[in-house]
Amino acid sequence: MAKKSATVFFCQSCGYESSKWMGQCPGCRQWNTFVEETVQTTSKGTGSKAPKEKREPSSLSGIEMQEEERMSTHIQELDRVLGGGIVPGSLILVGGDPGIGKSTLLLQMCKYLSDDGRKVLYISGEESLKQIKLRAVRIGEFTDHLLLLCETNLDLISETITRQRPEAVVIDSIQTMYHDEVSAAPGSVSQVREATGILLRLAKDMGIPIFIVGHVTKEGTVAGPRVLEHMVDTVLYFEGDRHASYRILRGVKNRFGSTNEIGVFEMRQNGLVEVANASEFMLSGRPQDASGSVVVCSMEGTRPILLEVQALVCKSSYGIPKRQATGTDFNRVGLLLAVLEKRVGLPMSNCDAYVNIAGGIRMLEPAIDLGIVLAVVSSFQNKPVDEKTVVFGEIGLSGEVRSVSMAEQRIAEAAKLGFTTCILPKASEETLRACGSIPKGIALKGVSSVQEAIKSI
Ligand code: TYD
Ligand code: MG
């Protein structure tokens, strides 16, 4: 088949394809992200390789299905984020900053899978066998069911996978893989896209799960991210402050489960350790009797997590007050400050305000609104909030406190950790009282407006 090569421009941030160079990407609005790449196309297009079979449409009841047998990784936090274990034949992308612990997590997973007697293949394009061994020694003892390979050529990789027939495969960093037929450099959009396509076909044809490691660029996305994200079945991001020891594994997309789940890990001397009680972990080191510190309860998927919201409000020395939000939505904080100004009458426009979710976790759930507002008020008045009080509730523009979902689980988590008072939306309190499901040892204070909430502390 005749091959012709053409140059195409790709946005390195979102994968937008264009025949000419552009300063700003129309897809993601980033500047200066277009890079020229040569792509070779066969004149009939790449889709013509697959054999054509005539298929008849069928009804749902006509499709035979066995119960999907999921493989357990024996890392509970990982299993939960995956939706209850690994689905055979799925392609899973694990993204994260360099050095965050992606290779460590996947090597640990390989260890547990191979301890079960499953044949696992770990392919690294980044490290030598010796380097992998060094890491493996820190993690523990491995059986011979784990096979290692250093390779970056995808043809050789698919050949090895087909020959070895492992039960799970890890590809350590898709950015190092290349395919001969694509002339662009490894890590470029067209290489990453081609490589993922090949792995996708392998995973589906052979019914084995393939994990792909993807590095995240400065902007916080995997190189060629949108292209990658829609091709794979599951996207997990491994995040955390590199200077802190804990790491959070977050499901961003999952064709086989919920996407709201998170897994919490701690990086130790001998690899990653699961943190079963995330709330206790997140609250450790909380200041005593400090103003501007409030504990909120947020839901991550099916799991309640207690977090500390901190606020620092001080008089502004410039005309325009400074605002900063770390770990939560900047615009949301602006909105809540405006609600305080207009509905409560606090002179927020003369104050600088800094809001921080302690521990470096990112939390965007509206249920933490009430916590942010109370932390700001506490800092403004320089009065600490009782440290055994937990707060949750969404705030509307007229200053009303709106009910949130799963109030019962949130209160149960707070009670478990020894909190004695809970400030929550009035509507949620009434629902709870109606069904009589209030844990012992915790007093509920329902509030219907921001003013009421401020009075109650
Ligand atoms: P790594 O898995 O290589 O990160 P990634 O693959 O995401 O780039 O993790 C590297 C970091 O983890 C490194 O800074 C050292 C640290 N680490 C530990 O603290 N303990 C350990 O047991 C291991 C294996 C790594
Ligand atoms: Mg690595």
PDB file of N, CA and C and ligand atoms in Angstrom, residues 97-104 122 124 126-127 135 172-173 213 215, ligand 2:
ATOM      1  N   ASP A  97       2.447  13.241  38.500  1.00  0.00           N
ATOM      2  CA  ASP A  97       3.716  13.954  38.364  1.00  0.00           C
ATOM      3  C   ASP A  97       4.878  12.970  38.422  1.00  0.00           C
ATOM      4  N   PRO A  98       5.990  13.302  37.798  1.00  0.00           N
ATOM      5  CA  PRO A  98       7.172  12.443  37.933  1.00  0.00           C
ATOM      6  C   PRO A  98       7.586  12.358  39.397  1.00  0.00           C
ATOM      7  N   GLY A  99       7.939  11.162  39.833  1.00  0.00           N
ATOM      8  CA  GLY A  99       8.440  10.988  41.202  1.00  0.00           C
ATOM      9  C   GLY A  99       7.364  10.855  42.260  1.00  0.00           C
ATOM     10  N   ILE A 100       6.115  10.778  41.860  1.00  0.00           N
ATOM     11  CA  ILE A 100       5.045  10.741  42.853  1.00  0.00           C
ATOM     12  C   ILE A 100       4.869   9.318  43.395  1.00  0.00           C
ATOM     13  N   GLY A 101       5.278   8.323  42.606  1.00  0.00           N
ATOM     14  CA  GLY A 101       5.184   6.935  43.088  1.00  0.00           C
ATOM     15  C   GLY A 101       4.376   6.005  42.198  1.00  0.00           C
ATOM     16  N   LYS A 102       4.221   6.358  40.943  1.00  0.00           N
ATOM     17  CA  LYS A 102       3.439   5.503  40.033  1.00  0.00           C
ATOM     18  C   LYS A 102       4.115   4.152  39.835  1.00  0.00           C
ATOM     19  N   SER A 103       5.427   4.190  39.571  1.00  0.00           N
ATOM     20  CA  SER A 103       6.138   2.930  39.351  1.00  0.00           C
ATOM     21  C   SER A 103       6.103   2.082  40.613  1.00  0.00           C
ATOM     22  N   THR A 104       6.240   2.722  41.759  1.00  0.00           N
ATOM     23  CA  THR A 104       6.225   1.980  43.021  1.00  0.00           C
ATOM     24  C   THR A 104       4.876   1.306  43.231  1.00  0.00           C
ATOM     25  N   TYR A 122       6.127  -6.768  33.568  1.00  0.00           N
ATOM     26  CA  TYR A 122       6.355  -5.347  33.847  1.00  0.00           C
ATOM     27  C   TYR A 122       7.351  -4.833  32.820  1.00  0.00           C
ATOM     28  N   SER A 124       9.418  -1.759  31.289  1.00  0.00           N
ATOM     29  CA  SER A 124       9.864  -0.411  31.612  1.00  0.00           C
ATOM     30  C   SER A 124      10.660   0.165  30.451  1.00  0.00           C
ATOM     31  N   GLU A 126      11.905   3.241  31.056  1.00  0.00           N
ATOM     32  CA  GLU A 126      12.563   4.352  31.740  1.00  0.00           C
ATOM     33  C   GLU A 126      13.750   3.914  32.553  1.00  0.00           C
ATOM     34  N   GLU A 127      13.640   2.720  33.123  1.00  0.00           N
ATOM     35  CA  GLU A 127      14.690   2.311  34.051  1.00  0.00           C
ATOM     36  C   GLU A 127      15.313   1.004  33.582  1.00  0.00           C
ATOM     37  N   ARG A 135      14.476  -1.001  43.421  1.00  0.00           N
ATOM     38  CA  ARG A 135      13.201  -0.613  44.003  1.00  0.00           C
ATOM     39  C   ARG A 135      12.482  -1.840  44.566  1.00  0.00           C
ATOM     40  N   ASP A 172       5.555   0.909  31.711  1.00  0.00           N
ATOM     41  CA  ASP A 172       5.984   2.072  32.498  1.00  0.00           C
ATOM     42  C   ASP A 172       6.415   3.184  31.590  1.00  0.00           C
ATOM     43  N   SER A 173       5.535   4.047  31.481  1.00  0.00           N
ATOM     44  CA  SER A 173       5.477   5.315  30.790  1.00  0.00           C
ATOM     45  C   SER A 173       5.287   5.172  29.298  1.00  0.00           C
ATOM     46  N   VAL A 213       1.448   3.796  32.375  1.00  0.00           N
ATOM     47  CA  VAL A 213       1.858   4.940  33.188  1.00  0.00           C
ATOM     48  C   VAL A 213       1.978   6.144  32.260  1.00  0.00           C
ATOM     49  N   HIS A 215       3.064  10.312  32.296  1.00  0.00           N
ATOM     50  CA  HIS A 215       3.527  11.472  33.067  1.00  0.00           C
ATOM     51  C   HIS A 215       2.642  12.658  32.770  1.00  0.00           C
TER      52      HIS A 215
HETATM   53 MG    MG B   2       8.502   5.797  37.268  1.00  0.00          MG
END
